[in-house]
Amino acid sequence: QQLIVMMPVLLIAGVFCYAKYLLSPLNARAKLLSADLENIKKEYRESEGRAARLPRLEQEIIYLNQEISEIEKKLPPNKDVPNLIRLLSKKMSNYDIVWNRLAPGSQVAKDYYVEHSYAIPFSASYHNLAKFLADIGQMERIFASRFSKLIPETDVKTGTIRVRGELIFLIYTSKG
């Protein structure tokens, strides 16, 4: 009779121990693995989305690099004074502008660029000066000019009216 009473108690205790100590940790581990699997699947889907955008992003990088090179042509990182002197000398001689020196001026740092100034005393006819400035304005690199001390004079040899003064020539370089 004790055996009959003990058997159901032992059976219930065995089922309890089996559920508590064997199935419960397995279920917890299964839930943990399911959550990890879902995170991995989610990450995989996100990676597929990024991979699908990769060719478009590569094209965008190529386009942006081309834009950077175009901007660097207009706003170079250095002032390159020897080439600037050669360029100005050639352009001024093409337009019969007489000059004898190029005096460096101040450098003014702005938010995104640095402005370098050069003073150039000159003598030229009005038309040639205007053509020179128009030619410089059409160049790819960004230049600006200001005048000080413009004085009209008559050339005694030819009888033409010329202008004498000082051209403040501004060049810009990128900052950074």
PDB file of C-alpha atoms in Angstrom:
ATOM      1  CA  GLN A   1       0.000   0.000   0.000  1.00  0.00           C
ATOM      2  CA  GLN A   2       2.862   2.378   0.711  1.00  0.00           C
ATOM      3  CA  LEU A   3       4.271   1.468  -2.646  1.00  0.00           C
ATOM      4  CA  ILE A   4       1.012   2.458  -4.359  1.00  0.00           C
ATOM      5  CA  VAL A   5       1.013   5.840  -2.600  1.00  0.00           C
ATOM      6  CA  MET A   6       4.742   6.368  -3.222  1.00  0.00           C
ATOM      7  CA  MET A   7       4.540   5.548  -6.898  1.00  0.00           C
ATOM      8  CA  PRO A   8       2.306   8.519  -7.865  1.00  0.00           C
ATOM      9  CA  VAL A   9       4.288  10.826  -5.567  1.00  0.00           C
ATOM     10  CA  LEU A  10       7.571   9.688  -7.127  1.00  0.00           C
ATOM     11  CA  LEU A  11       6.047   9.965 -10.573  1.00  0.00           C
ATOM     12  CA  ILE A  12       4.864  13.518  -9.883  1.00  0.00           C
ATOM     13  CA  ALA A  13       8.246  14.424  -8.339  1.00  0.00           C
ATOM     14  CA  GLY A  14      10.036  12.911 -11.374  1.00  0.00           C
ATOM     15  CA  VAL A  15       7.848  14.835 -13.827  1.00  0.00           C
ATOM     16  CA  PHE A  16       8.424  18.021 -11.820  1.00  0.00           C
ATOM     17  CA  CYS A  17      12.222  17.515 -11.733  1.00  0.00           C
ATOM     18  CA  TYR A  18      12.222  16.635 -15.440  1.00  0.00           C
ATOM     19  CA  ALA A  19      10.265  19.805 -16.295  1.00  0.00           C
ATOM     20  CA  LYS A  20      12.155  22.018 -13.850  1.00  0.00           C
ATOM     21  CA  TYR A  21      15.743  20.887 -14.402  1.00  0.00           C
ATOM     22  CA  LEU A  22      15.794  19.453 -17.899  1.00  0.00           C
ATOM     23  CA  LEU A  23      13.094  21.126 -20.015  1.00  0.00           C
ATOM     24  CA  SER A  24      13.160  24.594 -18.484  1.00  0.00           C
ATOM     25  CA  PRO A  25      16.871  25.286 -19.287  1.00  0.00           C
ATOM     26  CA  LEU A  26      16.370  23.881 -22.794  1.00  0.00           C
ATOM     27  CA  ASN A  27      13.350  26.140 -23.350  1.00  0.00           C
ATOM     28  CA  ALA A  28      15.269  29.150 -22.038  1.00  0.00           C
ATOM     29  CA  ARG A  29      18.209  28.302 -24.328  1.00  0.00           C
ATOM     30  CA  ALA A  30      15.800  27.854 -27.278  1.00  0.00           C
ATOM     31  CA  LYS A  31      14.266  31.303 -26.598  1.00  0.00           C
ATOM     32  CA  LEU A  32      17.734  32.854 -26.390  1.00  0.00           C
ATOM     33  CA  LEU A  33      18.811  31.195 -29.628  1.00  0.00           C
ATOM     34  CA  SER A  34      15.565  32.256 -31.334  1.00  0.00           C
ATOM     35  CA  ALA A  35      16.176  35.861 -30.283  1.00  0.00           C
ATOM     36  CA  ASP A  36      19.777  35.661 -31.547  1.00  0.00           C
ATOM     37  CA  LEU A  37      18.568  34.171 -34.814  1.00  0.00           C
ATOM     38  CA  GLU A  38      16.039  36.977 -35.268  1.00  0.00           C
ATOM     39  CA  ASN A  39      18.757  39.594 -34.604  1.00  0.00           C
ATOM     40  CA  ILE A  40      21.040  37.906 -37.135  1.00  0.00           C
ATOM     41  CA  LYS A  41      18.228  37.784 -39.722  1.00  0.00           C
ATOM     42  CA  LYS A  42      17.452  41.464 -39.120  1.00  0.00           C
ATOM     43  CA  GLU A  43      21.124  42.384 -39.474  1.00  0.00           C
ATOM     44  CA  TYR A  44      21.347  40.292 -42.639  1.00  0.00           C
ATOM     45  CA  ARG A  45      18.358  42.101 -44.181  1.00  0.00           C
ATOM     46  CA  GLU A  46      19.912  45.470 -43.302  1.00  0.00           C
ATOM     47  CA  SER A  47      23.215  44.361 -44.847  1.00  0.00           C
ATOM     48  CA  GLU A  48      21.422  43.277 -48.018  1.00  0.00           C
ATOM     49  CA  GLY A  49      19.825  46.737 -48.183  1.00  0.00           C
ATOM     50  CA  ARG A  50      23.209  48.401 -47.768  1.00  0.00           C
ATOM     51  CA  ALA A  51      24.729  46.081 -50.367  1.00  0.00           C
ATOM     52  CA  ALA A  52      21.939  46.997 -52.786  1.00  0.00           C
ATOM     53  CA  ARG A  53      22.717  50.704 -52.252  1.00  0.00           C
ATOM     54  CA  LEU A  54      26.468  50.192 -52.709  1.00  0.00           C
ATOM     55  CA  PRO A  55      26.580  50.688 -56.529  1.00  0.00           C
ATOM     56  CA  ARG A  56      24.550  53.891 -56.201  1.00  0.00           C
ATOM     57  CA  LEU A  57      26.854  55.125 -53.424  1.00  0.00           C
ATOM     58  CA  GLU A  58      29.937  54.295 -55.509  1.00  0.00           C
ATOM     59  CA  GLN A  59      28.505  56.325 -58.399  1.00  0.00           C
ATOM     60  CA  GLU A  60      27.787  59.174 -56.010  1.00  0.00           C
ATOM     61  CA  ILE A  61      31.374  59.043 -54.712  1.00  0.00           C
ATOM     62  CA  ILE A  62      32.707  59.179 -58.284  1.00  0.00           C
ATOM     63  CA  TYR A  63      30.463  62.171 -59.029  1.00  0.00           C
ATOM     64  CA  LEU A  64      31.501  63.964 -55.825  1.00  0.00           C
ATOM     65  CA  ASN A  65      35.191  63.359 -56.559  1.00  0.00           C
ATOM     66  CA  GLN A  66      34.688  64.907 -60.006  1.00  0.00           C
ATOM     67  CA  GLU A  67      33.001  67.906 -58.412  1.00  0.00           C
ATOM     68  CA  ILE A  68      35.887  68.243 -55.951  1.00  0.00           C
ATOM     69  CA  SER A  69      38.417  68.244 -58.786  1.00  0.00           C
ATOM     70  CA  GLU A  70      36.379  70.890 -60.645  1.00  0.00           C
ATOM     71  CA  ILE A  71      36.183  73.040 -57.512  1.00  0.00           C
ATOM     72  CA  GLU A  72      39.915  72.631 -56.895  1.00  0.00           C
ATOM     73  CA  LYS A  73      40.548  74.004 -60.391  1.00  0.00           C
ATOM     74  CA  LYS A  74      38.570  77.099 -59.461  1.00  0.00           C
ATOM     75  CA  LEU A  75      39.805  77.297 -55.878  1.00  0.00           C
ATOM     76  CA  PRO A  76      43.160  75.483 -55.646  1.00  0.00           C
ATOM     77  CA  PRO A  77      44.719  74.551 -52.304  1.00  0.00           C
ATOM     78  CA  ASN A  78      47.911  76.584 -52.951  1.00  0.00           C
ATOM     79  CA  LYS A  79      48.549  79.988 -54.476  1.00  0.00           C
ATOM     80  CA  ASP A  80      51.302  78.829 -56.903  1.00  0.00           C
ATOM     81  CA  VAL A  81      52.976  82.233 -57.261  1.00  0.00           C
ATOM     82  CA  PRO A  82      55.465  81.308 -60.055  1.00  0.00           C
ATOM     83  CA  ASN A  83      52.667  80.138 -62.361  1.00  0.00           C
ATOM     84  CA  LEU A  84      50.585  83.160 -61.374  1.00  0.00           C
ATOM     85  CA  ILE A  85      53.421  85.511 -62.376  1.00  0.00           C
ATOM     86  CA  ARG A  86      53.904  83.663 -65.681  1.00  0.00           C
ATOM     87  CA  LEU A  87      50.181  83.779 -66.391  1.00  0.00           C
ATOM     88  CA  LEU A  88      49.841  87.482 -65.585  1.00  0.00           C
ATOM     89  CA  SER A  89      52.998  88.356 -67.505  1.00  0.00           C
ATOM     90  CA  LYS A  90      51.785  86.510 -70.605  1.00  0.00           C
ATOM     91  CA  LYS A  91      48.236  87.900 -70.428  1.00  0.00           C
ATOM     92  CA  MET A  92      49.424  91.466 -69.771  1.00  0.00           C
ATOM     93  CA  SER A  93      51.931  91.363 -72.616  1.00  0.00           C
ATOM     94  CA  ASN A  94      49.202  89.983 -74.936  1.00  0.00           C
ATOM     95  CA  TYR A  95      47.101  93.066 -74.171  1.00  0.00           C
ATOM     96  CA  ASP A  96      50.007  95.554 -74.273  1.00  0.00           C
ATOM     97  CA  ILE A  97      49.800  96.342 -70.583  1.00  0.00           C
ATOM     98  CA  VAL A  98      53.052  97.661 -69.186  1.00  0.00           C
ATOM     99  CA  TRP A  99      53.962  96.610 -65.674  1.00  0.00           C
ATOM    100  CA  ASN A 100      57.243  96.217 -63.824  1.00  0.00           C
ATOM    101  CA  ARG A 101      56.573  94.564 -60.485  1.00  0.00           C
ATOM    102  CA  LEU A 102      54.194  92.399 -58.547  1.00  0.00           C
ATOM    103  CA  ALA A 103      54.076  93.285 -54.852  1.00  0.00           C
ATOM    104  CA  PRO A 104      52.519  90.714 -52.514  1.00  0.00           C
ATOM    105  CA  GLY A 105      49.917  92.124 -50.177  1.00  0.00           C
ATOM    106  CA  SER A 106      47.965  90.812 -47.269  1.00  0.00           C
ATOM    107  CA  GLN A 107      46.334  87.436 -46.840  1.00  0.00           C
ATOM    108  CA  VAL A 108      42.810  87.474 -45.448  1.00  0.00           C
ATOM    109  CA  ALA A 109      41.387  84.209 -44.129  1.00  0.00           C
ATOM    110  CA  LYS A 110      37.654  83.767 -44.672  1.00  0.00           C
ATOM    111  CA  ASP A 111      35.412  80.866 -43.633  1.00  0.00           C
ATOM    112  CA  TYR A 112      36.213  78.549 -46.539  1.00  0.00           C
ATOM    113  CA  TYR A 113      39.043  80.243 -48.427  1.00  0.00           C
ATOM    114  CA  VAL A 114      42.064  82.532 -48.132  1.00  0.00           C
ATOM    115  CA  GLU A 115      42.261  85.737 -50.160  1.00  0.00           C
ATOM    116  CA  HIS A 116      45.772  86.698 -51.351  1.00  0.00           C
ATOM    117  CA  SER A 117      46.345  90.167 -52.801  1.00  0.00           C
ATOM    118  CA  TYR A 118      49.032  91.403 -55.156  1.00  0.00           C
ATOM    119  CA  ALA A 119      49.560  95.042 -56.170  1.00  0.00           C
ATOM    120  CA  ILE A 120      50.567  95.576 -59.792  1.00  0.00           C
ATOM    121  CA  PRO A 121      51.390  99.094 -61.003  1.00  0.00           C
ATOM    122  CA  PHE A 122      50.460  99.296 -64.693  1.00  0.00           C
ATOM    123  CA  SER A 123      49.939 101.469 -67.730  1.00  0.00           C
ATOM    124  CA  ALA A 124      47.584 100.505 -70.563  1.00  0.00           C
ATOM    125  CA  SER A 125      44.928 101.751 -72.921  1.00  0.00           C
ATOM    126  CA  TYR A 126      41.360 101.621 -71.644  1.00  0.00           C
ATOM    127  CA  HIS A 127      40.317  99.041 -74.219  1.00  0.00           C
ATOM    128  CA  ASN A 128      43.283  96.748 -73.657  1.00  0.00           C
ATOM    129  CA  LEU A 129      42.787  96.932 -69.906  1.00  0.00           C
ATOM    130  CA  ALA A 130      39.117  96.033 -70.312  1.00  0.00           C
ATOM    131  CA  LYS A 131      39.979  93.124 -72.632  1.00  0.00           C
ATOM    132  CA  PHE A 132      42.593  91.878 -70.161  1.00  0.00           C
ATOM    133  CA  LEU A 133      40.126  91.982 -67.267  1.00  0.00           C
ATOM    134  CA  ALA A 134      37.474  90.230 -69.361  1.00  0.00           C
ATOM    135  CA  ASP A 135      39.979  87.521 -70.300  1.00  0.00           C
ATOM    136  CA  ILE A 136      41.022  87.017 -66.680  1.00  0.00           C
ATOM    137  CA  GLY A 137      37.355  86.893 -65.643  1.00  0.00           C
ATOM    138  CA  GLN A 138      36.674  84.078 -68.122  1.00  0.00           C
ATOM    139  CA  MET A 139      39.401  81.835 -66.737  1.00  0.00           C
ATOM    140  CA  GLU A 140      38.618  78.686 -64.799  1.00  0.00           C
ATOM    141  CA  ARG A 141      40.433  79.796 -61.653  1.00  0.00           C
ATOM    142  CA  ILE A 142      38.698  82.426 -59.547  1.00  0.00           C
ATOM    143  CA  PHE A 143      40.395  85.839 -59.694  1.00  0.00           C
ATOM    144  CA  ALA A 144      39.195  89.297 -58.713  1.00  0.00           C
ATOM    145  CA  SER A 145      40.641  92.745 -59.205  1.00  0.00           C
ATOM    146  CA  ARG A 146      40.364  96.185 -57.686  1.00  0.00           C
ATOM    147  CA  PHE A 147      41.850  99.461 -58.776  1.00  0.00           C
ATOM    148  CA  SER A 148      43.503 102.245 -56.903  1.00  0.00           C
ATOM    149  CA  LYS A 149      45.046 105.441 -58.222  1.00  0.00           C
ATOM    150  CA  LEU A 150      43.615 105.346 -61.756  1.00  0.00           C
ATOM    151  CA  ILE A 151      45.054 108.303 -63.650  1.00  0.00           C
ATOM    152  CA  PRO A 152      44.289 109.001 -67.320  1.00  0.00           C
ATOM    153  CA  GLU A 153      47.231 110.207 -69.396  1.00  0.00           C
ATOM    154  CA  THR A 154      47.968 110.884 -73.020  1.00  0.00           C
ATOM    155  CA  ASP A 155      50.796 109.003 -74.684  1.00  0.00           C
ATOM    156  CA  VAL A 156      52.952 111.698 -76.294  1.00  0.00           C
ATOM    157  CA  LYS A 157      54.371 109.312 -78.912  1.00  0.00           C
ATOM    158  CA  THR A 158      51.079 107.995 -80.261  1.00  0.00           C
ATOM    159  CA  GLY A 159      48.584 110.542 -78.973  1.00  0.00           C
ATOM    160  CA  THR A 160      46.377 107.800 -77.490  1.00  0.00           C
ATOM    161  CA  ILE A 161      44.783 108.047 -74.107  1.00  0.00           C
ATOM    162  CA  ARG A 162      46.116 105.545 -71.606  1.00  0.00           C
ATOM    163  CA  VAL A 163      45.352 104.861 -68.002  1.00  0.00           C
ATOM    164  CA  ARG A 164      47.971 104.456 -65.318  1.00  0.00           C
ATOM    165  CA  GLY A 165      47.338 103.074 -61.874  1.00  0.00           C
ATOM    166  CA  GLU A 166      47.615 100.189 -59.540  1.00  0.00           C
ATOM    167  CA  LEU A 167      45.721  96.954 -60.016  1.00  0.00           C
ATOM    168  CA  ILE A 168      45.071  95.013 -56.828  1.00  0.00           C
ATOM    169  CA  PHE A 169      44.873  91.461 -58.058  1.00  0.00           C
ATOM    170  CA  LEU A 170      43.140  88.964 -55.751  1.00  0.00           C
ATOM    171  CA  ILE A 171      43.552  85.218 -55.919  1.00  0.00           C
ATOM    172  CA  TYR A 172      41.764  82.712 -53.776  1.00  0.00           C
ATOM    173  CA  THR A 173      42.939  79.407 -52.327  1.00  0.00           C
ATOM    174  CA  SER A 174      40.951  76.838 -50.441  1.00  0.00           C
ATOM    175  CA  LYS A 175      41.341  76.657 -46.710  1.00  0.00           C
ATOM    176  CA  GLY A 176      42.514  73.394 -45.228  1.00  0.00           C
TER     177      GLY A 176
END
